[in-house]
Short mmCIF file of C-alpha atoms in Angstrom, two decimals:
data_model
loop_
_atom_site.label_atom_id
_atom_site.label_comp_id
_atom_site.label_asym_id
_atom_site.label_seq_id
_atom_site.Cartn_x
_atom_site.Cartn_y
_atom_site.Cartn_z
CA MET A 22 0.00 0.00 0.00
CA GLU A 23 1.27 3.45 -0.92
CA GLU A 24 2.34 5.50 2.10
CA TYR A 25 -0.32 7.99 3.06
CA SER A 26 0.95 11.45 3.94
CA GLY A 27 -2.40 13.15 4.47
CA ASN A 28 -3.60 16.39 2.94
CA ALA A 29 -2.43 19.55 4.66
CA ALA A 30 -5.23 21.53 3.03
CA HIS A 31 -7.69 19.61 5.16
CA GLU A 32 -6.40 21.38 8.26
CA ALA A 33 -5.50 24.77 6.83
CA HIS A 34 -8.85 26.56 6.65
CA SER A 35 -11.22 28.08 9.16
CA PRO A 36 -14.57 26.26 9.29
CA THR A 37 -16.49 29.55 9.35
CA VAL A 38 -17.52 29.69 5.67
CA GLN A 39 -18.47 26.02 5.52
CA ARG A 40 -20.33 26.10 8.84
CA SER A 41 -22.31 29.11 7.64
CA ALA A 42 -23.30 27.33 4.42
CA ILE A 43 -24.40 24.23 6.34
CA GLU A 44 -26.50 26.29 8.76
CA HIS A 45 -28.10 28.08 5.82
CA GLU A 46 -29.10 24.77 4.25
CA GLU A 47 -30.43 23.40 7.53
CA GLN A 48 -32.63 26.48 7.94
CA PHE A 49 -34.50 25.99 4.67
CA ILE A 50 -34.12 22.31 3.68
CA ALA A 51 -36.10 19.54 5.38
CA HIS A 52 -33.84 17.29 7.43
CA ASN A 53 -34.41 14.01 5.61
CA TYR A 54 -30.64 13.45 5.31
CA HIS A 55 -27.72 13.67 7.73
CA PRO A 56 -24.85 14.75 5.47
CA LEU A 57 -21.21 14.79 6.46
CA PRO A 58 -20.05 18.34 7.32
CA VAL A 59 -18.66 19.21 3.90
CA VAL A 60 -20.06 21.62 1.29
CA VAL A 61 -18.98 20.58 -2.21
CA SER A 62 -18.79 23.21 -4.93
CA GLN A 63 -16.77 21.58 -7.75
CA GLY A 64 -16.10 18.11 -9.11
CA ASP A 65 -13.70 16.62 -11.63
CA GLY A 66 -13.21 12.91 -12.26
CA ALA A 67 -12.90 11.11 -8.94
CA TRP A 68 -12.36 14.35 -7.01
CA VAL A 69 -14.51 17.08 -5.50
CA THR A 70 -13.55 20.42 -3.96
CA ASP A 71 -15.37 22.12 -1.10
CA ILE A 72 -16.17 25.82 -0.84
CA GLU A 73 -12.96 26.45 1.11
CA GLY A 74 -10.72 24.80 -1.49
CA ARG A 75 -10.14 21.41 0.14
CA ARG A 76 -10.09 18.41 -2.21
CA TYR A 77 -11.55 14.98 -1.49
CA LEU A 78 -11.60 11.71 -3.34
CA ASP A 79 -15.25 10.76 -3.87
CA ALA A 80 -15.50 7.13 -2.76
CA LEU A 81 -19.30 7.11 -2.78
CA SER A 82 -20.02 8.19 -6.39
CA ALA A 83 -23.53 9.26 -5.37
CA TYR A 84 -24.42 5.62 -4.66
CA SER A 85 -23.09 4.62 -8.12
CA ALA A 86 -24.83 7.44 -10.01
CA LEU A 87 -21.35 8.80 -10.73
CA ASN A 88 -19.88 5.58 -12.11
CA PHE A 89 -18.05 7.66 -14.73
CA GLY A 90 -16.87 10.35 -12.34
CA HIS A 91 -17.74 14.00 -12.14
CA ARG A 92 -18.21 15.86 -15.41
CA HIS A 93 -17.03 13.09 -17.73
CA PRO A 94 -16.22 14.97 -20.96
CA ASP A 95 -18.21 12.65 -23.24
CA LEU A 96 -21.30 12.98 -21.06
CA VAL A 97 -21.00 16.73 -20.61
CA SER A 98 -20.56 17.15 -24.37
CA ALA A 99 -23.68 15.10 -25.05
CA ALA A 100 -25.68 17.18 -22.55
CA VAL A 101 -24.42 20.51 -23.87
CA ALA A 102 -25.11 19.54 -27.49
CA GLN A 103 -28.65 18.45 -26.67
CA LEU A 104 -29.29 21.55 -24.53
CA GLY A 105 -28.71 23.57 -27.68
CA ARG A 106 -31.32 21.59 -29.60
CA LEU A 107 -34.23 20.30 -27.52
CA THR A 108 -34.72 19.38 -23.86
CA LEU A 109 -38.31 18.26 -23.33
CA THR A 110 -41.36 17.29 -25.36
CA SER A 111 -43.18 14.91 -22.97
CA ARG A 112 -44.28 11.56 -24.35
CA ALA A 113 -47.27 13.28 -25.95
CA PHE A 114 -44.94 13.55 -28.96
CA HIS A 115 -42.03 11.54 -30.32
CA ASN A 116 -38.45 12.81 -30.12
CA ASP A 117 -35.38 11.82 -32.12
CA GLN A 118 -33.32 10.54 -29.14
CA LEU A 119 -35.63 8.08 -27.41
CA GLY A 120 -35.87 5.45 -30.14
CA PRO A 121 -32.10 5.19 -30.60
CA LEU A 122 -31.66 5.03 -26.82
CA GLY A 123 -34.16 2.16 -26.65
CA GLU A 124 -32.33 0.16 -29.29
CA GLU A 125 -28.87 0.81 -27.86
CA LEU A 126 -29.80 0.17 -24.23
CA CYS A 127 -31.68 -3.04 -25.02
CA ALA A 128 -28.69 -4.30 -27.00
CA LEU A 129 -26.39 -3.45 -24.10
CA VAL A 130 -28.41 -5.35 -21.47
CA GLY A 131 -29.75 -8.15 -23.66
CA GLN A 132 -33.45 -7.27 -23.53
CA ASP A 133 -36.19 -6.59 -26.10
CA MET A 134 -37.91 -3.38 -25.02
CA MET A 135 -37.52 -0.65 -22.44
CA LEU A 136 -39.76 1.86 -20.66
CA PRO A 137 -38.04 5.12 -19.63
CA MET A 138 -38.56 6.86 -16.31
CA ASN A 139 -36.47 9.20 -14.14
CA THR A 140 -35.49 7.79 -10.76
CA GLY A 141 -34.57 4.31 -9.59
CA ALA A 142 -37.63 4.17 -7.35
CA GLU A 143 -39.82 4.98 -10.35
CA ALA A 144 -38.18 2.17 -12.30
CA VAL A 145 -38.96 -0.28 -9.50
CA GLU A 146 -42.57 0.95 -9.24
CA THR A 147 -42.88 0.55 -13.00
CA ALA A 148 -41.57 -3.02 -12.84
CA LEU A 149 -44.05 -3.85 -10.08
CA LYS A 150 -46.93 -2.47 -12.15
CA LEU A 151 -45.81 -4.37 -15.24
CA ALA A 152 -45.56 -7.58 -13.24
CA ARG A 153 -49.07 -7.18 -11.86
CA LEU A 154 -50.49 -6.38 -15.30
CA TRP A 155 -48.72 -9.42 -16.75
CA GLY A 156 -50.07 -11.57 -13.95
CA TYR A 157 -53.66 -10.51 -14.60
CA ARG A 158 -53.61 -10.26 -18.39
CA VAL A 159 -51.27 -13.11 -19.32
CA LYS A 160 -50.92 -15.55 -16.46
CA GLY A 161 -54.58 -15.30 -15.46
CA VAL A 162 -54.22 -14.45 -11.76
CA ASP A 163 -57.50 -13.25 -10.20
CA ASP A 164 -57.88 -9.46 -10.03
CA ASP A 165 -56.35 -7.74 -7.00
CA SER A 166 -54.70 -10.91 -5.71
CA ALA A 167 -51.20 -10.77 -7.29
CA GLU A 168 -48.27 -11.48 -5.00
CA ILE A 169 -44.64 -10.48 -5.47
CA ILE A 170 -41.87 -12.17 -3.49
CA VAL A 171 -39.13 -9.89 -2.10
CA ALA A 172 -36.07 -10.39 0.10
CA ALA A 173 -35.47 -9.31 3.68
CA GLY A 174 -32.98 -6.48 4.01
CA ASN A 175 -33.99 -5.04 0.64
CA PHE A 176 -33.74 -1.44 -0.46
CA HIS A 177 -35.61 -0.59 -3.65
CA GLY A 178 -36.48 3.06 -2.98
CA ARG A 179 -38.66 5.17 -0.73
CA THR A 180 -42.14 5.32 -2.25
CA ILE A 181 -45.08 4.11 -0.16
CA SER A 182 -45.36 0.85 -2.08
CA VAL A 183 -41.66 0.13 -1.85
CA VAL A 184 -41.34 0.85 1.88
CA SER A 185 -44.39 -1.36 2.35
CA PHE A 186 -42.11 -4.36 1.89
CA SER A 187 -39.03 -2.91 3.58
CA ASP A 188 -38.00 -4.28 6.96
CA ASP A 189 -35.86 -1.23 7.79
CA PRO A 190 -37.75 0.63 10.54
CA THR A 191 -36.14 3.95 9.58
CA ALA A 192 -37.56 3.67 6.05
CA ARG A 193 -40.89 2.17 7.12
CA ASP A 194 -42.06 3.41 10.52
CA GLY A 195 -44.66 6.16 10.41
CA PHE A 196 -45.64 5.68 6.77
CA GLY A 197 -48.49 3.15 7.02
CA PRO A 198 -50.99 1.93 6.01
CA PHE A 199 -48.97 -0.14 3.58
CA THR A 200 -49.54 -1.58 0.13
CA PRO A 201 -50.46 -5.29 0.27
CA GLY A 202 -49.35 -8.04 -2.08
CA PHE A 203 -45.74 -8.64 -1.03
CA VAL A 204 -44.22 -11.73 0.57
CA THR A 205 -40.82 -11.47 2.27
CA VAL A 206 -38.27 -14.30 2.43
CA PRO A 207 -34.66 -14.38 3.65
CA TYR A 208 -32.09 -12.97 1.24
CA GLY A 209 -29.81 -15.55 -0.30
CA ASP A 210 -32.24 -18.43 0.29
CA ALA A 211 -33.52 -19.72 -3.07
CA ALA A 212 -35.37 -22.59 -1.38
CA ALA A 213 -37.40 -20.05 0.60
CA ILE A 214 -38.42 -18.37 -2.64
CA GLU A 215 -39.53 -21.67 -4.10
CA ALA A 216 -41.54 -22.50 -0.97
CA ALA A 217 -43.26 -19.10 -1.00
CA ILE A 218 -44.62 -19.38 -4.55
CA THR A 219 -48.39 -19.78 -4.82
CA GLU A 220 -50.90 -19.65 -7.67
CA ASN A 221 -51.04 -15.87 -7.11
CA THR A 222 -47.29 -15.26 -7.40
CA VAL A 223 -46.46 -13.10 -10.41
CA ALA A 224 -42.84 -12.10 -9.75
CA VAL A 225 -39.74 -12.32 -7.61
CA LEU A 226 -37.98 -8.98 -7.07
CA ILE A 227 -34.35 -9.26 -5.98
CA GLU A 228 -31.25 -7.06 -5.74
CA PRO A 229 -28.42 -9.20 -7.15
CA ILE A 230 -26.29 -7.56 -4.45
CA GLN A 231 -27.91 -5.69 -1.56
CA GLY A 232 -26.15 -2.32 -1.52
CA GLU A 233 -27.89 -0.39 1.24
CA ALA A 234 -27.71 -3.45 3.51
CA GLY A 235 -23.91 -3.28 3.36
CA VAL A 236 -22.97 -4.73 -0.04
CA LEU A 237 -24.33 -8.18 0.83
CA ILE A 238 -23.32 -10.75 -1.78
CA PRO A 239 -25.57 -13.83 -1.98
CA PRO A 240 -24.26 -17.40 -2.09
CA ALA A 241 -22.88 -18.73 -5.36
CA GLY A 242 -25.66 -20.05 -7.59
CA TYR A 243 -28.39 -17.94 -5.95
CA LEU A 244 -29.31 -15.96 -9.07
CA GLU A 245 -29.14 -19.07 -11.25
CA ASP A 246 -31.48 -20.85 -8.82
CA ILE A 247 -33.94 -17.96 -8.92
CA ARG A 248 -33.91 -18.08 -12.71
CA ARG A 249 -34.57 -21.83 -12.67
CA ILE A 250 -37.34 -21.57 -10.06
CA THR A 251 -39.16 -18.66 -11.67
CA THR A 252 -39.03 -20.25 -15.12
CA ALA A 253 -40.37 -23.55 -13.81
CA ASN A 254 -43.25 -21.82 -12.02
CA ASP A 255 -44.17 -19.27 -14.73
CA VAL A 256 -43.13 -16.37 -12.49
CA LEU A 257 -41.23 -13.26 -13.56
CA PHE A 258 -37.69 -12.66 -12.32
CA ILE A 259 -37.16 -8.92 -11.71
CA ALA A 260 -33.56 -7.88 -11.02
CA ASP A 261 -33.08 -4.48 -9.42
CA GLU A 262 -29.75 -3.39 -10.90
CA VAL A 263 -30.12 0.31 -10.08
CA GLN A 264 -26.94 0.19 -7.96
CA SER A 265 -25.26 -3.03 -9.07
CA GLY A 266 -25.71 -2.44 -12.79
CA LEU A 267 -23.89 -0.52 -15.51
CA GLY A 268 -20.35 -1.62 -14.74
CA ARG A 269 -20.08 -1.39 -10.96
CA THR A 270 -19.30 -5.07 -10.36
CA GLY A 271 -17.03 -5.58 -13.37
CA ASP A 272 -19.69 -6.52 -15.91
CA THR A 273 -22.48 -4.51 -17.50
CA LEU A 274 -24.97 -6.15 -15.11
CA GLU A 275 -24.42 -8.30 -12.04
CA THR A 276 -26.93 -10.78 -13.46
CA THR A 277 -24.85 -10.96 -16.64
CA ARG A 278 -21.75 -11.61 -14.55
CA ASN A 279 -23.61 -14.60 -13.12
CA GLY A 280 -24.78 -15.85 -16.54
CA VAL A 281 -28.43 -15.01 -15.86
CA THR A 282 -31.00 -13.03 -17.88
CA PRO A 283 -33.96 -11.75 -15.85
CA ASP A 284 -37.39 -11.10 -17.36
CA LEU A 285 -37.25 -7.47 -16.23
CA VAL A 286 -34.28 -5.41 -15.10
CA THR A 287 -34.49 -2.00 -13.44
CA LEU A 288 -31.77 0.53 -14.22
CA GLY A 289 -31.08 4.00 -12.87
CA LYS A 290 -28.41 6.08 -11.14
CA ALA A 291 -25.43 5.66 -13.52
CA LEU A 292 -27.77 5.72 -16.54
CA GLY A 293 -27.96 9.51 -16.11
CA GLY A 294 -24.18 9.85 -16.08
CA GLY A 295 -24.24 11.87 -12.86
CA ILE A 296 -25.83 14.72 -14.79
CA LEU A 297 -29.58 14.19 -14.41
CA PRO A 298 -31.95 11.45 -13.24
CA VAL A 299 -32.58 8.76 -15.85
CA SER A 300 -34.02 5.31 -15.20
CA ALA A 301 -35.60 2.50 -17.16
CA VAL A 302 -37.16 -0.92 -17.04
CA ALA A 303 -35.91 -3.25 -19.77
CA GLY A 304 -37.35 -6.67 -20.40
CA ARG A 305 -39.01 -9.31 -22.53
CA LYS A 306 -41.28 -7.97 -25.25
CA ASP A 307 -44.29 -10.04 -24.15
CA VAL A 308 -44.03 -8.60 -20.64
CA MET A 309 -43.28 -5.02 -21.65
CA SER A 310 -46.16 -5.05 -24.12
CA VAL A 311 -48.85 -5.61 -21.49
CA VAL A 312 -49.04 -1.89 -20.67
CA ARG A 313 -51.44 0.19 -22.77
CA PRO A 314 -51.49 3.91 -23.57
CA GLY A 315 -52.57 5.97 -20.57
CA GLU A 316 -51.93 3.27 -17.95
CA HIS A 317 -48.47 4.48 -16.94
CA GLY A 318 -46.19 7.38 -17.76
CA SER A 319 -44.03 10.32 -16.74
CA THR A 320 -43.84 13.88 -18.05
CA PHE A 321 -40.04 13.80 -18.04
CA GLY A 322 -39.45 10.10 -18.67
CA GLY A 323 -37.66 9.58 -21.99
CA ASN A 324 -37.13 13.29 -22.63
CA PRO A 325 -34.58 14.12 -25.34
CA LEU A 326 -32.02 15.60 -22.94
CA SER A 327 -31.95 12.58 -20.64
CA SER A 328 -32.03 10.24 -23.64
CA ALA A 329 -29.02 11.94 -25.22
CA VAL A 330 -27.03 11.66 -21.99
CA ALA A 331 -28.07 8.03 -21.49
CA ARG A 332 -27.00 7.22 -25.06
CA ALA A 333 -23.54 8.59 -24.23
CA VAL A 334 -23.50 6.40 -21.10
CA VAL A 335 -24.38 3.35 -23.18
CA ALA A 336 -21.60 4.21 -25.62
CA LEU A 337 -19.06 4.31 -22.77
CA LEU A 338 -20.22 0.92 -21.55
CA ASP A 339 -20.22 -0.49 -25.08
CA SER A 340 -16.46 0.03 -25.10
CA GLY A 341 -16.11 -2.34 -22.14
CA ILE A 342 -13.47 -0.10 -20.58
CA PRO A 343 -15.39 0.86 -17.38
CA GLN A 344 -16.23 -2.78 -16.71
CA ALA A 345 -12.63 -3.86 -17.27
CA ASN A 346 -11.37 -1.12 -14.94
CA ALA A 347 -13.79 -2.27 -12.26
CA ARG A 348 -12.52 -5.83 -12.59
CA TRP A 349 -8.83 -4.92 -12.63
CA LEU A 350 -8.88 -2.36 -9.83
CA GLY A 351 -11.44 -4.44 -7.96
CA ALA A 352 -8.79 -7.12 -7.61
CA GLU A 353 -6.39 -4.52 -6.21
CA LEU A 354 -9.06 -3.22 -3.84
CA HIS A 355 -9.58 -6.74 -2.53
CA LYS A 356 -5.87 -7.06 -1.72
CA GLU A 357 -5.81 -3.71 0.08
CA LEU A 358 -8.90 -4.48 2.17
CA ASP A 359 -7.69 -7.97 2.98
CA ALA A 360 -4.54 -6.46 4.44
CA LEU A 361 -6.68 -4.37 6.82
CA VAL A 362 -8.54 -7.34 8.29
CA GLY A 363 -7.43 -7.58 11.89
CA HIS A 364 -6.18 -3.99 11.75
CA GLY A 365 -9.46 -2.21 12.33
CA VAL A 366 -11.48 -4.17 9.79
CA VAL A 367 -13.46 -7.18 11.02
CA ALA A 368 -14.71 -8.35 7.61
CA PHE A 369 -15.56 -7.03 4.17
CA ARG A 370 -17.59 -7.95 1.11
CA GLN A 371 -16.34 -6.76 -2.25
CA VAL A 372 -17.00 -7.23 -5.93
CA GLY A 373 -15.61 -4.96 -8.62
CA LEU A 374 -15.27 -1.42 -7.29
CA TRP A 375 -17.90 -1.90 -4.59
CA ALA A 376 -17.20 -2.85 -1.00
CA GLY A 377 -19.01 -3.10 2.30
CA ILE A 378 -16.51 -2.91 5.16
CA ASP A 379 -17.32 -3.95 8.73
CA VAL A 380 -15.13 -1.87 11.02
CA ASP A 381 -14.35 -3.03 14.55
CA PRO A 382 -17.19 -1.44 16.55
CA GLU A 383 -14.74 -0.69 19.37
CA LEU A 384 -13.16 1.90 17.06
CA GLY A 385 -16.44 3.71 16.46
CA THR A 386 -19.61 3.78 14.46
CA GLY A 387 -19.70 3.84 10.67
CA ARG A 388 -20.55 7.52 10.88
CA GLU A 389 -17.47 8.20 13.01
CA VAL A 390 -15.30 6.28 10.55
CA CYS A 391 -16.66 8.37 7.66
CA GLU A 392 -16.10 11.60 9.60
CA THR A 393 -12.49 10.53 10.19
CA LEU A 394 -12.09 9.60 6.51
CA LEU A 395 -13.39 13.08 5.66
CA ARG A 396 -10.48 14.59 7.60
CA HIS A 397 -8.16 12.35 5.59
CA GLY A 398 -9.53 13.52 2.25
CA VAL A 399 -11.98 10.76 1.31
CA LEU A 400 -15.77 10.88 1.12
CA ALA A 401 -17.60 7.65 2.03
CA LYS A 402 -20.94 6.62 3.52
CA ASP A 403 -21.87 4.50 6.50
CA THR A 404 -24.75 2.07 6.82
CA HIS A 405 -26.05 -0.10 9.67
CA GLY A 406 -23.81 0.32 12.69
CA SER A 407 -20.09 0.21 12.00
CA THR A 408 -20.28 -0.73 8.30
CA ILE A 409 -19.07 1.68 5.62
CA ARG A 410 -19.38 1.48 1.86
CA LEU A 411 -16.79 2.30 -0.78
CA ALA A 412 -17.87 2.78 -4.39
CA PRO A 413 -15.41 5.07 -6.19
CA PRO A 414 -15.95 6.04 -9.84
CA LEU A 415 -15.14 3.30 -12.33
CA THR A 416 -12.72 5.77 -13.92
CA ILE A 417 -10.51 5.85 -10.82
CA THR A 418 -6.77 5.32 -11.39
CA ASP A 419 -4.31 3.03 -9.62
CA ASP A 420 -2.83 5.99 -7.73
CA GLU A 421 -6.26 7.23 -6.68
CA LEU A 422 -7.23 3.77 -5.45
CA ASP A 423 -3.99 3.68 -3.42
CA TYR A 424 -4.84 7.10 -1.98
CA MET A 425 -8.31 5.91 -0.94
CA CYS A 426 -7.01 2.75 0.73
CA ALA A 427 -4.13 4.55 2.44
CA ALA A 428 -6.57 7.13 3.80
CA LEU A 429 -8.77 4.33 5.16
CA SER A 430 -5.76 2.74 6.86
CA ALA A 431 -4.77 6.11 8.35
CA ALA A 432 -8.33 6.75 9.56
CA LEU A 433 -8.50 3.35 11.27
CA THR A 434 -5.13 3.95 12.91
CA GLU A 435 -6.31 7.33 14.16
CA LEU A 436 -9.48 5.83 15.63
CA ALA A 437 -7.48 3.07 17.30
#
């Protein structure tokens, strides 16, 4: 591991300007987040700069929305070019970017058709609606009785329907009454899925890797078993790849990396290139075709600006370079994290450039670890106790990865 010398700029400024900006935000913005005490004003590649001139390596990438880093030139160019032509029409009219995006994205992820939306939560809601429609119109399930199997520990968004099948009290408590029609089974247990299927089951919705839960990786063969079970029982397999997809794990999709093709896949975050929200559901034509005009939509979904940016994202992924970088540097990340086990790290789970790291709770909470990392020039996010997540841009370099890992080592040493 490269020797970490720290960043003098992180101690050289008065906190007055930053504290004032944070207090201003807290006065007018609802407190639905608990951000780290940093006010970012610029970004470039894997780095951001705060309003006092301090630089940080962004090891969160906006939960994988910034897979290609801040202000990737190809993506910015696509956005600027489209801004000069046309930004929004609504789906009341056709535009010249959506059709090409549909063809290119479907080719990238191995599906037949796609339905564009904006946020990841909207993509999941869309997939749930498509599954229910398919169940009633194709499978013949009785009206208002469709069931969808989900996994414990899931995180698919924050809409009422989605938190209805969350078991995270922070996401769920206080928001009832909840939407019925969901059956929860343990994550990683394919036999439990098979046992839960009834004549009313229309779909199984699974994160190939549970990100919010701490980058939980299921047992080998889990996704293949789900594919086998759902096919045998005429049930749809919905893979939520909003975080795991588009290069993060070293392949275009985590399901692809496991040799599996779901019936529906939800995409978001990185699809907008870190510039604007873009999401989609892609899937089999016979499933996608169940929806009829007027039954579902979005004013901004599929707009020409977001479509142009998403096309540039697809082009980057078509090259295979981001995926290869995630594989190559993911192997290096594994070595660096493995060396920290027993030195502040209890355990970790890692695939590609995505890691959930369980820090010794005697050193502090995950929040305290991230606050210490902040002082060492790295931005990261905690989840569930003393677990932190690392998900740097897929464009990160060897030297930047070394910087991130050295900063983590220094932060753990400081806490010890």
